[in-house]
Coordinates of C-alpha atoms in Angstrom, one line a residue:
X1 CA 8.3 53.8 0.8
X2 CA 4.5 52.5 0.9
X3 CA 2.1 55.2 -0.4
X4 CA -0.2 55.8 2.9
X5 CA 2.6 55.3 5.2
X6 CA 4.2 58.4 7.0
X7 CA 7.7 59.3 6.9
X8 CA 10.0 59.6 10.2
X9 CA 11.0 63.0 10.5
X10 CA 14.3 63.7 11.7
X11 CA 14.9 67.5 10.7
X12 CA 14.9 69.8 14.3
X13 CA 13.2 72.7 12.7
X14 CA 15.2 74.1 10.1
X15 CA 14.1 72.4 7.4
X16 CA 11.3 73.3 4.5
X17 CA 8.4 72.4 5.9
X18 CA 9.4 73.9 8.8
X19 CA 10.3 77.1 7.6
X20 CA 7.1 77.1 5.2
X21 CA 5.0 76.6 8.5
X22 CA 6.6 80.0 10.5
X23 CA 6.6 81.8 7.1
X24 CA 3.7 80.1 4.6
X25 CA 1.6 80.7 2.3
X26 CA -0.5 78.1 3.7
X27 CA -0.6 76.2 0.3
X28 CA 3.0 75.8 0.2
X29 CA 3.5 74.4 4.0
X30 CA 0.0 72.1 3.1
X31 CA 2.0 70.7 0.1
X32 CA 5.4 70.2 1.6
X33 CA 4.1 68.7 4.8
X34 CA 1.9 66.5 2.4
X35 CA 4.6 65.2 0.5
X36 CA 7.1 64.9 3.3
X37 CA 4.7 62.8 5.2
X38 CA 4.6 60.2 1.9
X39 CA 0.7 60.2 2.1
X40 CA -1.4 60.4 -1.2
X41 CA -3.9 62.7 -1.1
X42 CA -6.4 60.0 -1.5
X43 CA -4.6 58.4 1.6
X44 CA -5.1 61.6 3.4
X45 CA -9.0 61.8 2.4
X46 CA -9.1 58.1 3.8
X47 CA -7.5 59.4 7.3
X48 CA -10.2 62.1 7.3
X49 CA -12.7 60.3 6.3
X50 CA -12.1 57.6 9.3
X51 CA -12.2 61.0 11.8
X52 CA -15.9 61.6 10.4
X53 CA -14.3 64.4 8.4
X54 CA -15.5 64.3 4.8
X55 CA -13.3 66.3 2.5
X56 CA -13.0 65.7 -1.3
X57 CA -10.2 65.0 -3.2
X58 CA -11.1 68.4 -5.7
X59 CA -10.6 70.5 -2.4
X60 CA -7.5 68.8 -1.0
X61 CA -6.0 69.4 -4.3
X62 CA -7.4 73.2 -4.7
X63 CA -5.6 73.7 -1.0
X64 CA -2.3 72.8 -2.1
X65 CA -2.1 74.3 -5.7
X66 CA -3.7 77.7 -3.6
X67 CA -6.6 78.0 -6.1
X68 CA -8.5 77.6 -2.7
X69 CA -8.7 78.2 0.6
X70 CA -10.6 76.3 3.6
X71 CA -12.7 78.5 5.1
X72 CA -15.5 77.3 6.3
X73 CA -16.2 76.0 10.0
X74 CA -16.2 72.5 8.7
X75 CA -12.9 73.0 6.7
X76 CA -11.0 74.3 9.3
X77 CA -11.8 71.2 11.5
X78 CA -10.2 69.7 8.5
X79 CA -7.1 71.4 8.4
X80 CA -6.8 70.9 12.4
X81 CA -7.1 67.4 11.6
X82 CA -4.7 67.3 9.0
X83 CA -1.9 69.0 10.9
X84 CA -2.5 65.8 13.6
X85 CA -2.3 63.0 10.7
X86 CA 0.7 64.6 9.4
X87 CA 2.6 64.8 12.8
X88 CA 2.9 68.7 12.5
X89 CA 2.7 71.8 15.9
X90 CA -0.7 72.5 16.4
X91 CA -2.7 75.7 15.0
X92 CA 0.4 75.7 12.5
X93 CA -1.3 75.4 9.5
X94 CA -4.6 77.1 10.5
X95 CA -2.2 80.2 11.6
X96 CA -1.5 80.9 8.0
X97 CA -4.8 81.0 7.0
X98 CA -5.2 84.5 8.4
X99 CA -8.5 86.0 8.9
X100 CA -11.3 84.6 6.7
X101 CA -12.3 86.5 3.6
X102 CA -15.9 87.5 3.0
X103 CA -17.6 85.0 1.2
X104 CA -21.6 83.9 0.2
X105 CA -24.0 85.8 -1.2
X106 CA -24.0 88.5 1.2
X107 CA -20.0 89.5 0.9
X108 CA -20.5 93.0 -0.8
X109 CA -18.4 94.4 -3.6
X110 CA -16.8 90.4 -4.3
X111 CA -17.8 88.8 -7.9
X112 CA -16.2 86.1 -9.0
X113 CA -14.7 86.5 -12.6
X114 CA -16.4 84.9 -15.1
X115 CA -14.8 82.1 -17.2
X116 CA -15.4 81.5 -20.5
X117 CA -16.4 78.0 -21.6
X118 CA -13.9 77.5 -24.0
X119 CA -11.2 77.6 -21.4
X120 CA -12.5 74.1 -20.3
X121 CA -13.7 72.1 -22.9
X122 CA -13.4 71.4 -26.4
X123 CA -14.0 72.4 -29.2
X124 CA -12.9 75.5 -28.0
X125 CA -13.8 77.9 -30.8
X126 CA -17.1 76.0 -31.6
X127 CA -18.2 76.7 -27.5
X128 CA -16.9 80.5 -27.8
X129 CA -18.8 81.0 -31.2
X130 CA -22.5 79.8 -29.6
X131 CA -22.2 81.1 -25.9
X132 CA -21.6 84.3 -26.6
X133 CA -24.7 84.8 -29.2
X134 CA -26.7 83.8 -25.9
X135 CA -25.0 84.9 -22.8
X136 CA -26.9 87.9 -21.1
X137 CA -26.7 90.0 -18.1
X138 CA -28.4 87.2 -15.8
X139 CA -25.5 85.0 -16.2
X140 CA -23.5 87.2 -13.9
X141 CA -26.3 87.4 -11.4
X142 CA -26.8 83.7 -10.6
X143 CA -24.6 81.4 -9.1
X144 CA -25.2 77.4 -8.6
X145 CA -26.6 76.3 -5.0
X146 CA -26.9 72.7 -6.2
X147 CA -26.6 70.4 -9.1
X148 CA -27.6 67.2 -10.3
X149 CA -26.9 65.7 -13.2
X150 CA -28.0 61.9 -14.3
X151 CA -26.5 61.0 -17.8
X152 CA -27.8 57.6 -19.2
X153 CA -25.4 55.5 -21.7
X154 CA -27.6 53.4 -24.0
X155 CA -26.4 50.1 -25.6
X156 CA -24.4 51.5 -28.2
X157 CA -22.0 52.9 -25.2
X158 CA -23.2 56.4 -26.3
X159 CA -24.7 59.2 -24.0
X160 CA -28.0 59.1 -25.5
X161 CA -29.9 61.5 -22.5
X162 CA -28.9 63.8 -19.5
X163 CA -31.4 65.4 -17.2
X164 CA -30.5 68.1 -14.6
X165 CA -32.1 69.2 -11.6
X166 CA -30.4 72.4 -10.0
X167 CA -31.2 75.4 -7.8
X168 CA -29.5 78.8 -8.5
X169 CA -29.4 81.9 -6.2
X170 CA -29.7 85.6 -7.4
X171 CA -26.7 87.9 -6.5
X172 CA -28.5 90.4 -8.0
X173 CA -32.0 91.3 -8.8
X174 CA -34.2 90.6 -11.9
X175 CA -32.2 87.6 -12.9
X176 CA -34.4 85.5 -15.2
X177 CA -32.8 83.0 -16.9
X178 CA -30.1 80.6 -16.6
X179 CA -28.1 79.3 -19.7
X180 CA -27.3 75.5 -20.4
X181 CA -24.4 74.4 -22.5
X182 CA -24.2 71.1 -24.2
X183 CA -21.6 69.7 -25.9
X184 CA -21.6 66.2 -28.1
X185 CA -19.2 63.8 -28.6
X186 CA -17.1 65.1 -31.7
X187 CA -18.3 63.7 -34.8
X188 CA -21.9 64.3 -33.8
X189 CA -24.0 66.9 -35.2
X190 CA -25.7 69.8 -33.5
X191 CA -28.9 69.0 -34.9
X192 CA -29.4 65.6 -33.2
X193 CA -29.4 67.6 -29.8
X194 CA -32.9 68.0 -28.3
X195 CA -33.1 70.1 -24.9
X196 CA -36.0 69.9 -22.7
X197 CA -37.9 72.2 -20.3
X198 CA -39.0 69.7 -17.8
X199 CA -40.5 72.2 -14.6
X200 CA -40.6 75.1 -13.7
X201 CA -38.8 76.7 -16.6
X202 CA -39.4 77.3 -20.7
X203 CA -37.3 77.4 -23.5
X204 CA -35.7 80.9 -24.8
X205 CA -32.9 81.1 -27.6
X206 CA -31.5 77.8 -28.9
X207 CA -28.3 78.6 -30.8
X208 CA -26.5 75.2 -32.0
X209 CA -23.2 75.4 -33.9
X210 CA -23.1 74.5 -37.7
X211 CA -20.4 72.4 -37.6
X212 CA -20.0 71.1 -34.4
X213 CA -22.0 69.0 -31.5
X214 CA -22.6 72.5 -29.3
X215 CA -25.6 74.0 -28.1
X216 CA -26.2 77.2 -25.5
X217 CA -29.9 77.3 -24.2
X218 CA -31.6 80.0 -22.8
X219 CA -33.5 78.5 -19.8
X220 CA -36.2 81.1 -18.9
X221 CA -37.5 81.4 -15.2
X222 CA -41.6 82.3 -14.5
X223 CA -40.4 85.3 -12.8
X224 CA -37.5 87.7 -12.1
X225 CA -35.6 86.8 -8.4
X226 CA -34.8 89.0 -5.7
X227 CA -31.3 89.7 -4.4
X228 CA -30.9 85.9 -2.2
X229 CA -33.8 84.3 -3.6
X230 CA -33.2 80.7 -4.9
X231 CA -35.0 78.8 -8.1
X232 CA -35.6 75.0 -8.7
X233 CA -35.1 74.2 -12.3
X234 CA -35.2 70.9 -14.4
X235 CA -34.0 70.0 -17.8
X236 CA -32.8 67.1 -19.9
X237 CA -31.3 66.5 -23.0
X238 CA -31.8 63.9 -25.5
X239 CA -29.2 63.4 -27.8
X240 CA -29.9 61.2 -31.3
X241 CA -26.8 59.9 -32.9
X242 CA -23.7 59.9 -31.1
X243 CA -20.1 58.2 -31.5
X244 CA -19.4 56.3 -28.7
X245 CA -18.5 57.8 -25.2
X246 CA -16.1 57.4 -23.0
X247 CA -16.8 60.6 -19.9
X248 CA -19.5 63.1 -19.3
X249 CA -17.8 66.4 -17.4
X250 CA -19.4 69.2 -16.3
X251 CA -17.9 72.7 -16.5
X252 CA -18.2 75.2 -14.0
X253 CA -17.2 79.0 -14.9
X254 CA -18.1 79.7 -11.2
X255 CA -17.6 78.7 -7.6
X256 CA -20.6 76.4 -6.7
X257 CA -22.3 74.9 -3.4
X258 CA -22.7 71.3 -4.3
X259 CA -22.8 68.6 -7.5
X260 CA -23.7 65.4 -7.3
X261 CA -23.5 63.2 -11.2
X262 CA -24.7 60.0 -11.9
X263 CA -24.2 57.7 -14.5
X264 CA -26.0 55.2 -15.6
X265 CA -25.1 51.9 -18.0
X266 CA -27.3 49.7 -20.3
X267 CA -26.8 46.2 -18.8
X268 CA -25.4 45.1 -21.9
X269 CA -22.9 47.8 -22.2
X270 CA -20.7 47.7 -19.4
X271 CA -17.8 49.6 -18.7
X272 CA -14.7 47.5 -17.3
X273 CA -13.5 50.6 -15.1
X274 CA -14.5 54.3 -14.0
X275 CA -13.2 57.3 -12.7
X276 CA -13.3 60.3 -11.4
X277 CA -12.1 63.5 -14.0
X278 CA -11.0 66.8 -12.1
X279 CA -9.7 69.5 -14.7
X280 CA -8.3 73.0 -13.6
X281 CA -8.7 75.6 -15.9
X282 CA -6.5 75.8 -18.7
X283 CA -5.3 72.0 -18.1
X284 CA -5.5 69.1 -19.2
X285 CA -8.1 66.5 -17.3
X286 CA -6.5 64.3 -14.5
X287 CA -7.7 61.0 -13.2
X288 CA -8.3 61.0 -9.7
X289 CA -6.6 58.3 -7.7
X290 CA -8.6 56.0 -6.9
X291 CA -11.7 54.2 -9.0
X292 CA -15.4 54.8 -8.9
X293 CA -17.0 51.2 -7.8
X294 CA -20.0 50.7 -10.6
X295 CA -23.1 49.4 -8.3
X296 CA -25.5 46.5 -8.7
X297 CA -27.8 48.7 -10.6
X298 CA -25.2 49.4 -13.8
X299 CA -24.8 53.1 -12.1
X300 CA -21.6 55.4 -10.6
X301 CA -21.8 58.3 -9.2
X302 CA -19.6 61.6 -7.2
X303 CA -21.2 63.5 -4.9
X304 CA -18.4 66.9 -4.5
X305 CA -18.7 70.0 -2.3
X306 CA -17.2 73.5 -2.1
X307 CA -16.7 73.6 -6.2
X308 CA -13.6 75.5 -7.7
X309 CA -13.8 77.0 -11.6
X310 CA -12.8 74.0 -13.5
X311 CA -14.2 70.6 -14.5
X312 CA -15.7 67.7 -12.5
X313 CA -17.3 64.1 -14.5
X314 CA -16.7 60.4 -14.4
X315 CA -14.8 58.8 -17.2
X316 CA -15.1 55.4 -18.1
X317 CA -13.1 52.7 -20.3
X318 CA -14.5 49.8 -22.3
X319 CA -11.7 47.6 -23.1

């Protein structure tokens, strides 16, 4: 059977997906139905896509593992959609959604968990070591609106600078910093790691590790926020000596809004294919299915909304 191309059902209503439908959870009937109708999710995205329905692959994938659920008005009309492309009763997988749960930064009395940084990226014991000696109380009081991130590979096919323009929101007041992260490529050295204030923001504490390519940042704000108030931040990172690279990823310890990343090639270093990294917690990275198309301009770039704890970047391969 074709990927993309939709199974003939000939069960009368006993079978799973059938069953999961009348008794759920909805991530189980959303899987089943998914891989009863022979679609990819990246064939599924496409049939979305051509409704004017714009859905990322991270989220299709959160839906059926059940780290997710769609909730929002624009994620529903997804789901509605989805139960037409796959041939299944109407309302049947929106039924087991139940009633939304409170969500945003008005939802009283829910807080996300924090995740430590070492539960996504390596070197593990190096990341826990330096976060910690920074981490503070504003940490838990911030969560990411919007991210971007634009990492520039130089000639050498290393990651020689990233800068990163974001807007947090306060879920609390007096929240006055926010904390970067950086990690090198192993091999590198701490020490050849620069970060950058660029606007509207100064430098606090820079802790890097002794014997390996990390660095925590203390990002300090001009004032303390207010309970809903947002803040526009810049910063960049230049990074001297490097072994060669082959991803950037960016790790999120909580649910965020939006993340766009770009990267961008020397002309004379050109990658012969790239791709999209999604990585759960506690997993291993996976490549997406399909490839990121490098533009005229020696640039890719993914644009994801609705982020999940975990990992997002674009990998690349030079041979």
């Amino acid at each position: 059977m074709a990927s993309g191309t939709l199974r003939r059902r000939t069960d009368t209503g006993t079978g799973p997906v059938q069953v999961l439908l009348r008794t759920g959870p909805f991530h189980e009937a959303l899987r089943a139905a998914i891989d009863d109708s022979g679609l990819t999710l990246g064939s599924l995205r496409n049939r979305l896509a051509q409704r004017g329905i714009r859905v990322s692959l991270t989220s299709l994938s959160y839906w059926q593992q059940g780290r997710s659920r769609p909730e929002r008005p624009t994620s529903i009309r997804a789901v509605q959609a989805i139960e037409v492309i796959l041939g299944l009763p109407r309302h049947s997988l929106v039924a087991l959604l139940g009633p939304p749960r409170p969500r945003g930064r008005w939802a009283t009395g829910r807080r996300s968990t924090p995740r430590g940084y070492e539960g996504f990226l390596e070197p593990a014991d190096a990341l826990a070591q330096t976060v910690e000696s920074v981490i503070g109380p504003s940490d838990r009081k911030l969560r990411l609106f919007w991210q971007e991130d634009i990492a520039w590979v130089a000639a050498d096919r290393a990651i020689r600078r990233v800068r990163s323009r974001l807007v947090v929101r306060a879920l609390e007041d007096d929240a006055d910093r926010h904390m970067m992260v950086y990690c090198g490529e192993p091999g590198a050295d701490a020490a050849d790691i620069t970060p950058l204030a660029v606007e509207n923001c100064r430098l606090g504490r820079v802790r890097r590790h002794r014997s390996s390519a990390v660095l925590a940042v203390e990002l300090l704000f001009d004032r303390r926020l207010r309970t809903g108030e947002t803040y526009l931040l810049e910063y960049a990172v230049n990074v001297g000596h490097s072994p060669r690279s082959h991803d950037y990823r960016r790790a999120f310890r909580y649910p965020a809004e939006t993340y766009i990343l770009g990267v961008r090639f020397d002309a004379s270093a050109l990658p012969v294919r790239c791709h999209r990294l999604v990585q759960a917690p506690e997993e291993p990275p996976s490549r997406a299915e399909e490839d990121l198309i490098l533009s005229s301009a020696h640039s890719v770039h993914l644009a994801e909304h609705d982020i999940q704890p975990g990992v997002l970047g674009i990998g690349w391969e030079w041979d």
